[in-house]
Coordinates of C-alpha atoms and ligand atoms in Angstrom, one line a residue:
X1 CA 3.2 -9.2 -20.8
X2 CA 6.8 -8.7 -19.1
X3 CA 7.3 -11.6 -16.6
X4 CA 10.0 -11.6 -14.1
X5 CA 11.3 -15.0 -12.9
X6 CA 13.1 -15.1 -9.6
X7 CA 14.5 -18.3 -8.7
X8 CA 16.4 -19.2 -5.6
X9 CA 16.8 -21.9 -2.8
X10 CA 14.8 -19.4 -0.5
X11 CA 16.1 -21.2 2.4
X12 CA 14.6 -19.3 3.9
X13 CA 13.4 -16.2 1.8
X14 CA 14.4 -13.0 3.6
X15 CA 14.1 -9.1 3.5
X16 CA 16.9 -9.0 1.0
X17 CA 14.9 -11.3 -1.6
X18 CA 11.8 -9.1 -0.9
X19 CA 13.4 -5.9 -1.3
X20 CA 15.1 -6.9 -4.3
X21 CA 12.1 -8.2 -6.0
X22 CA 9.9 -5.2 -5.0
X23 CA 12.6 -2.9 -6.6
X24 CA 13.0 -4.9 -9.7
X25 CA 9.4 -5.2 -10.3
X26 CA 9.0 -1.3 -10.3
X27 CA 12.3 -0.6 -12.1
X28 CA 11.8 -3.2 -14.9
X29 CA 7.8 -2.3 -15.0
X30 CA 7.0 -6.1 -14.8
X31 CA 3.4 -7.1 -15.2
X32 CA 4.0 -10.3 -13.1
X33 CA 6.7 -12.0 -11.1
X34 CA 7.1 -15.7 -10.8
X35 CA 8.9 -16.9 -7.7
X36 CA 10.6 -20.3 -8.2
X37 CA 12.0 -22.2 -5.2
X38 CA 14.6 -24.9 -6.3
X39 CA 14.1 -28.3 -5.8
X40 CA 17.7 -29.5 -5.9
X41 CA 19.7 -26.5 -6.1
X42 CA 22.6 -27.0 -8.7
X43 CA 24.7 -24.2 -7.2
X44 CA 24.7 -25.2 -3.6
X45 CA 23.8 -28.2 -1.5
X46 CA 20.7 -27.7 0.9
X47 CA 22.4 -28.1 4.4
X48 CA 21.2 -31.2 6.6
X49 CA 18.0 -30.5 8.4
X50 CA 16.6 -28.0 5.8
X51 CA 12.9 -27.8 5.7
X52 CA 11.0 -29.8 3.2
X53 CA 10.6 -28.6 -0.3
X54 CA 7.0 -28.2 0.6
X55 CA 7.8 -26.0 3.5
X56 CA 10.1 -24.0 1.5
X57 CA 7.4 -23.4 -1.1
X58 CA 5.1 -22.1 1.6
X59 CA 7.9 -19.8 3.1
X60 CA 8.3 -18.5 -0.3
X61 CA 4.7 -17.9 -0.9
X62 CA 4.4 -16.1 2.4
X63 CA 7.4 -14.0 1.4
X64 CA 5.8 -13.3 -2.1
X65 CA 2.5 -12.2 -0.5
X66 CA 4.6 -9.5 1.5
X67 CA 5.2 -7.8 -1.7
X68 CA 1.6 -6.7 -1.7
X69 CA 1.2 -7.2 -5.4
X70 CA -1.7 -9.5 -5.1
X71 CA -2.1 -12.0 -7.8
X72 CA 0.7 -10.4 -9.9
X73 CA 3.1 -12.5 -7.8
X74 CA 3.0 -16.1 -7.9
X75 CA 5.0 -18.8 -6.1
X76 CA 5.4 -21.9 -8.7
X77 CA 6.3 -25.6 -7.6
X78 CA 7.7 -26.4 -11.1
X79 CA 11.3 -27.1 -9.8
X80 CA 10.3 -28.5 -6.5
X81 CA 8.1 -31.1 -8.3
X82 CA 10.3 -31.9 -11.5
X83 CA 12.8 -34.0 -9.8
X84 CA 16.5 -34.1 -10.3
X85 CA 18.6 -30.9 -10.3
X86 CA 16.7 -27.7 -10.9
X87 CA 18.3 -26.0 -13.9
X88 CA 17.1 -22.7 -14.8
X89 CA 17.2 -23.6 -18.5
X90 CA 14.5 -26.3 -17.9
X91 CA 12.6 -24.1 -16.1
X92 CA 12.6 -21.1 -18.7
X93 CA 11.8 -23.6 -21.3
X94 CA 8.6 -24.8 -19.5
X95 CA 7.6 -21.1 -18.8
X96 CA 8.1 -20.1 -22.5
X97 CA 5.8 -22.9 -23.5
X98 CA 3.1 -21.5 -21.1
X99 CA 3.9 -17.9 -22.0
X100 CA 5.0 -18.0 -25.9
X101 CA 4.1 -14.4 -26.6
X102 CA 5.4 -12.8 -23.2
X103 CA 8.9 -11.4 -22.4
X104 CA 10.7 -13.3 -19.6
X105 CA 13.3 -11.6 -17.3
X106 CA 15.4 -13.7 -15.2
X107 CA 16.2 -11.9 -11.9
X108 CA 19.4 -12.4 -10.1
X109 CA 21.7 -11.1 -7.3
X110 CA 25.6 -10.4 -7.7
X111 CA 26.8 -13.9 -6.9
X112 CA 24.5 -15.6 -9.4
X113 CA 25.2 -13.0 -12.2
X114 CA 29.1 -13.2 -11.7
X115 CA 29.1 -17.1 -12.3
X116 CA 26.3 -17.0 -14.9
X117 CA 28.8 -18.4 -17.5
X118 CA 29.2 -21.6 -15.3
X119 CA 25.5 -22.5 -15.3
X120 CA 23.9 -25.4 -17.3
X121 CA 23.3 -24.3 -20.9
X122 CA 23.8 -20.4 -20.7
X123 CA 23.2 -19.9 -24.3
X124 CA 19.9 -21.3 -23.9
X125 CA 19.0 -19.2 -20.9
X126 CA 20.2 -16.2 -22.8
X127 CA 17.9 -17.1 -25.7
X128 CA 14.7 -17.5 -23.7
X129 CA 15.0 -14.8 -21.0
X130 CA 16.6 -11.3 -20.5
X131 CA 18.8 -10.9 -17.4
X132 CA 18.1 -8.4 -14.7
X133 CA 21.0 -8.5 -12.3
X134 CA 21.4 -6.3 -9.1
X135 CA 23.5 -5.9 -6.3
X136 CA 23.0 -7.7 -2.8
X137 CA 25.0 -5.1 -1.2
X138 CA 26.2 -1.4 -1.2
X139 CA 29.6 -2.5 -2.2
X140 CA 28.3 -4.4 -5.3
X141 CA 28.8 -1.3 -7.7
X142 CA 28.4 -0.8 -11.4
X143 CA 32.2 -1.4 -12.0
X144 CA 31.8 -4.9 -10.7
X145 CA 28.9 -5.7 -13.0
X146 CA 30.2 -3.9 -16.2
X147 CA 33.3 -6.3 -16.5
X148 CA 30.9 -9.4 -16.2
X149 CA 28.3 -7.9 -18.6
X150 CA 31.2 -7.2 -21.3
X151 CA 32.4 -10.6 -20.8
X152 CA 29.2 -12.2 -21.3
X153 CA 28.1 -10.0 -24.2
X154 CA 31.6 -11.2 -25.9
X155 CA 30.7 -14.9 -25.5
X156 CA 26.8 -14.3 -26.0
X157 CA 26.0 -11.5 -28.2
X158 CA 22.5 -12.4 -28.3
X159 CA 22.1 -11.9 -24.5
X160 CA 20.2 -9.0 -23.1
X161 CA 21.5 -7.8 -19.7
X162 CA 20.2 -5.2 -17.7
X163 CA 21.9 -4.3 -14.3
X164 CA 20.2 -2.1 -11.7
X165 CA 20.6 -0.9 -8.2
X166 CA 18.1 -1.8 -5.5
X167 CA 17.6 1.1 -3.3
X168 CA 17.7 0.0 0.4
X169 CA 19.4 -3.1 -0.4
X170 CA 19.2 -5.5 2.6
X171 CA 22.6 -7.2 2.9
X172 CA 21.8 -10.6 4.3
X173 CA 22.0 -14.1 3.1
X174 CA 19.9 -17.1 4.0
X175 CA 23.2 -18.8 5.5
X176 CA 23.5 -15.8 7.9
X177 CA 19.6 -16.1 9.0
X178 CA 19.9 -19.9 9.5
X179 CA 22.6 -19.3 12.1
X180 CA 20.8 -16.3 13.6
X181 CA 17.5 -18.1 13.8
X182 CA 19.3 -21.1 15.6
X183 CA 20.5 -18.5 18.3
X184 CA 16.9 -17.0 18.7
X185 CA 17.7 -13.9 16.4
X186 CA 16.9 -12.9 13.0
X187 CA 13.2 -12.0 13.2
X188 CA 14.0 -8.4 12.0
X189 CA 15.6 -9.7 8.7
X190 CA 12.5 -11.7 7.7
X191 CA 8.8 -10.8 6.7
X192 CA 6.8 -11.2 9.8
X193 CA 4.6 -14.2 8.3
X194 CA 7.8 -16.0 7.2
X195 CA 9.3 -15.7 10.9
X196 CA 6.0 -17.0 12.1
X197 CA 5.7 -20.0 9.9
X198 CA 9.3 -20.7 10.8
X199 CA 8.5 -20.7 14.5
X200 CA 5.3 -22.7 14.0
X201 CA 7.1 -25.4 12.2
X202 CA 9.9 -25.3 14.4
X203 CA 12.4 -24.8 11.3
X204 CA 16.1 -23.9 11.5
X205 CA 16.6 -25.1 14.9
X206 CA 13.9 -22.9 16.5
X207 CA 12.2 -24.6 19.3
X208 CA 9.2 -22.1 20.4
X209 CA 6.9 -23.6 22.7
X210 CA 3.5 -23.0 20.9
X211 CA 1.6 -23.2 24.0
X212 CA 3.5 -20.5 25.8
X213 CA 4.3 -18.0 23.1
X214 CA 5.0 -14.5 24.1
X215 CA 2.8 -11.9 22.2
X216 CA 5.8 -10.9 20.3
X217 CA 6.2 -14.3 18.8
X218 CA 2.4 -15.1 18.8
X219 CA 1.8 -12.1 16.4
X220 CA 4.2 -13.3 13.6
X221 CA 2.7 -16.8 14.0
X222 CA -0.8 -15.7 13.8
X223 CA 0.1 -13.6 10.6
X224 CA 1.5 -16.7 9.0
X225 CA -1.9 -18.3 9.0
X226 CA -3.7 -15.4 7.1
X227 CA -4.3 -14.3 3.5
X228 CA -2.2 -10.9 3.2
X229 CA -5.2 -8.7 2.8
X230 CA -6.5 -10.0 6.1
X231 CA -3.3 -8.7 8.1
X232 CA -4.3 -5.1 8.6
X233 CA -7.7 -6.4 9.9
X234 CA -6.1 -8.6 12.5
X235 CA -3.5 -6.2 13.6
X236 CA -6.4 -3.6 13.8
X237 CA -8.6 -6.0 16.1
X238 CA -5.6 -6.5 18.4
X239 CA -5.3 -2.8 18.8
X240 CA -9.1 -2.3 19.2
X241 CA -9.2 -5.2 21.7
X242 CA -6.6 -3.4 23.6
X243 CA -8.5 0.0 23.9
X244 CA -11.9 -1.9 24.7
X245 CA -10.4 -4.2 27.2
X246 CA -8.5 -1.2 28.9
X247 CA -11.8 1.0 28.8
X248 CA -13.9 -1.8 30.4
X249 CA -11.3 -3.7 32.7
X250 CA -11.1 -7.0 30.8
X251 CA -7.9 -8.7 30.8
X252 CA -5.8 -7.0 28.0
X253 CA -3.4 -10.0 27.3
X254 CA -6.3 -12.3 27.1
X255 CA -8.0 -10.0 24.5
X256 CA -4.9 -9.5 22.5
X257 CA -4.5 -13.4 22.2
X258 CA -8.1 -13.9 21.2
X259 CA -7.8 -11.0 18.7
X260 CA -4.6 -12.3 17.2
X261 CA -6.0 -15.8 16.5
X262 CA -9.7 -15.2 15.9
X263 CA -9.3 -15.6 12.1
X264 CA -6.5 -18.2 12.1
X265 CA -8.7 -20.6 10.0
X266 CA -10.4 -17.9 7.9
X267 CA -8.5 -18.8 4.8
X268 CA -9.6 -22.3 4.8
X269 CA -12.5 -23.4 2.3
X270 CA -15.6 -25.2 3.3
X271 CA -14.2 -28.8 2.7
X272 CA -10.9 -27.9 5.0
X273 CA -13.2 -26.4 7.6
X274 CA -15.4 -29.4 7.8
X275 CA -12.3 -31.6 8.0
X276 CA -11.4 -29.7 11.0
X277 CA -14.8 -29.9 12.7
X278 CA -14.6 -33.7 12.3
X279 CA -11.1 -33.5 13.8
X280 CA -11.9 -31.6 16.8
X281 CA -15.6 -33.1 17.3
X282 CA -17.2 -29.7 16.6
X283 CA -21.0 -30.3 16.3
X284 CA -22.7 -28.1 13.7
X285 CA -26.3 -27.1 13.5
X286 CA -28.2 -27.1 10.0
X287 CA -27.1 -23.5 9.2
X288 CA -23.5 -23.9 10.1
X289 CA -23.2 -26.8 7.8
X290 CA -23.6 -24.4 4.8
X291 CA -22.3 -21.2 6.1
X292 CA -18.6 -21.1 5.8
X293 CA -18.4 -17.7 7.7
X294 CA -19.8 -19.3 10.8
X295 CA -17.2 -22.2 10.7
X296 CA -14.0 -20.3 11.0
X297 CA -15.2 -19.2 14.5
X298 CA -15.4 -22.7 15.8
X299 CA -12.4 -24.2 14.2
X300 CA -10.4 -21.2 15.0
X301 CA -11.2 -21.7 18.6
X302 CA -10.3 -25.1 18.2
X303 CA -6.9 -24.5 16.8
X304 CA -6.2 -21.8 19.4
X305 CA -6.9 -24.3 22.1
X306 CA -5.0 -27.3 20.6
X307 CA -2.1 -25.8 19.0
X308 CA -1.7 -22.6 21.2
X309 CA -3.1 -23.9 24.5
X310 CA -5.4 -20.9 25.2
X311 CA -7.7 -21.3 28.2
X312 CA -11.6 -21.5 28.1
X313 CA -12.2 -17.9 28.4
X314 CA -10.1 -17.0 25.2
X315 CA -11.4 -20.2 23.6
X316 CA -15.1 -19.0 24.1
X317 CA -14.2 -15.5 22.9
X318 CA -13.0 -16.7 19.5
X319 CA -15.9 -19.4 19.2
X320 CA -18.5 -16.5 19.8
X321 CA -16.9 -13.9 17.9
X322 CA -19.0 -14.1 14.7
X323 CA -22.6 -14.7 16.0
X324 CA -22.4 -13.4 19.7
X325 CA -24.9 -15.3 22.0
X326 CA -27.2 -14.6 25.0
X327 CA -25.2 -13.7 28.3
X328 CA -21.8 -13.0 26.8
X329 CA -18.8 -12.6 29.1
X330 CA -16.9 -9.4 29.2
X331 CA -14.0 -10.9 27.1
X332 CA -16.5 -12.3 24.5
X333 CA -18.0 -8.8 24.3
X334 CA -14.6 -7.1 23.8
X335 CA -13.5 -9.6 21.0
X336 CA -16.9 -9.3 19.1
X337 CA -16.9 -5.5 19.0
X338 CA -13.2 -5.3 18.5
X339 CA -13.7 -7.4 15.4
X340 CA -16.6 -5.3 14.3
X341 CA -15.1 -1.8 14.8
X342 CA -11.5 -1.9 14.4
X343 CA -9.8 0.9 12.6
X344 CA -9.7 -0.7 9.2
X345 CA -13.6 -1.4 9.1
X346 CA -15.4 1.0 6.9
X347 CA -18.9 0.6 6.4
X348 CA -22.1 3.1 6.8
X349 CA -22.8 3.6 10.6
X350 CA -19.3 2.4 11.9
X351 CA -18.5 5.8 13.4
X352 CA -21.8 5.8 15.3
X353 CA -21.3 2.2 16.5
X354 CA -17.7 3.2 17.6
X355 CA -19.0 6.1 19.7
X356 CA -21.5 4.0 21.4
X357 CA -19.1 1.2 22.0
X358 CA -16.9 3.5 24.1
X359 CA -20.0 4.9 25.9
X360 CA -21.7 1.9 27.0
X361 CA -20.4 -1.7 26.0
X362 CA -23.8 -3.4 26.2
X363 CA -25.5 -0.6 24.0
X364 CA -22.8 -1.0 21.6
X365 CA -23.1 -4.8 21.5
X366 CA -26.9 -4.3 21.0
X367 CA -26.3 -1.8 18.1
X368 CA -23.8 -4.1 16.5
X369 CA -26.0 -7.1 16.9
X370 CA -29.0 -5.2 15.5
X371 CA -26.9 -3.9 12.3
X372 CA -25.8 -7.4 11.6
X373 CA -29.4 -8.7 11.8
X374 CA -30.6 -6.0 9.7
X375 CA -27.9 -6.3 7.1
X376 CA -28.3 -10.1 6.9
X377 CA -32.2 -9.6 6.5
X378 CA -31.7 -7.2 3.9
X379 CA -29.5 -9.5 2.0
X380 CA -31.9 -12.3 2.2
X381 CA -29.4 -14.3 4.5
X382 CA -30.6 -16.5 7.4
X383 CA -29.5 -15.1 10.6
X384 CA -28.1 -17.5 13.2
X385 CA -30.3 -18.0 16.3
X386 CA -27.5 -17.2 18.5
X387 CA -27.5 -13.8 17.3
X388 CA -31.2 -13.1 17.7
X389 CA -30.9 -14.6 21.1
X390 CA -27.9 -12.3 22.0
X391 CA -30.0 -9.3 21.0
X392 CA -33.2 -10.3 22.5
X393 CA -31.4 -10.8 25.7
X394 CA -29.8 -7.5 25.7
X395 CA -33.2 -5.9 25.0
X396 CA -35.0 -7.9 27.6
Ligands
ATP1 P1 22.4 -18.9 1.0 O1 23.0 -18.1 1.9 O2 21.8 -20.2 1.4 O3 23.4 -19.1 -0.4 P2 21.0 -16.6 -0.5 O4 20.8 -15.6 0.6 O5 22.0 -16.2 -1.3 O6 21.2 -18.1 0.3 P3 19.3 -17.7 -2.6 O7 17.9 -18.2 -2.3 O8 20.2 -18.6 -2.9 O9 19.6 -16.8 -1.2 O10 19.2 -16.5 -3.5 C1 18.3 -16.3 -4.5 C2 18.6 -15.1 -5.3 O11 18.5 -14.0 -4.5 C3 20.0 -15.1 -5.9 O12 19.8 -14.6 -7.1 C4 20.7 -14.0 -4.9 O13 21.7 -13.5 -5.6 C5 19.6 -13.1 -4.6 N1 19.8 -12.6 -3.3 C6 20.0 -13.3 -2.2 N2 20.2 -12.4 -1.1 C7 20.0 -11.2 -1.6 C8 20.0 -10.0 -0.9 N3 20.2 -9.6 0.3 N4 19.7 -8.9 -1.8 C9 19.3 -9.0 -3.1 N5 19.4 -10.3 -3.7 C10 19.7 -11.4 -2.9

């Protein structure tokens, strides 16, 4: 296996890092990429007020997910938790023990490559990994690299050095980004979920009021809660909620807020869900106590209200979005169906359901509820009574 190791302070990780990582992954035909945020960077001091190591880990994890490579990308906490200065040689030694038969490639941009001879025990680094160096700007040409490559080869003949050009390189540094963020700029240079996490945690001098976020900021914040694969679904739900709200005269803004936040706790496991239920005093019936899928609607509604200050209407639209219930409001129906028929949904009957939803909202709702009941019954799963009551009320 060919494994890339990409270390950095990642304070914060930005589109320059992501673009380079994606390009090198392809150019070197890597099988896996390990992102390794430094605990105490040996090359630079962490500026005062920097995020905690845990927050940088989470930022890096979110940036890594942005690569869309699934579990071929992992963010490691080995430097963050090692203590002391984070020397690359120590990290590579540790990784070599873990992957004795695999090929390690250390990824780095121009600034790091040009100072490699000054790192802690370079000879050990060269013996453990090949070097994949790339430019950080269009101006970092092959001439710049070749002199350094020749010089390194003279001192370390055992070195393996590969220099490459990143197409569409993004010329930005974390230092610039920290300044931009403190001035309320920089969103366009960050993966959206990374920007959202920064706003959510109030990092780098951002002071977003989470209870009054404009949609342009609520969207990335909402994305920062999601597993990467769920992002198209949530963005699709927002688009569908707009269309349904416009078609039936619901409040479009509220529909969008509900759609963006409806799955904000979906990634949590049973234990975490139950902890949130205890925290927010959410009472659960017997079925809900064992059905993870039913819990996220309730805990999501609680977070939407507690953290983002949504009103009762939005709160209820999120609360009921999985089961439905008898006597749903217009906004609740829009949310329930937007989640059901958004463009990335693909299951037998979805086209028919979409057609009915835009002809008659209640008929669409009835059909959706019936399809759910049928599917659950076919799978031998219990159906929540709120769903049966919703169906019966519409039929009656
Ligand atoms: P700072 O501004 O705080 O010094 P940085 O932007 O250089 O930070 P680091 O986390 O220190 O970011 O960099 C990690 C690695 O990513 C280094 O190897 C660096 O050369 C590389 N790198 C940083 N920015 C870019 C970029 N825009 N394009 C390609 N590679 C980059």
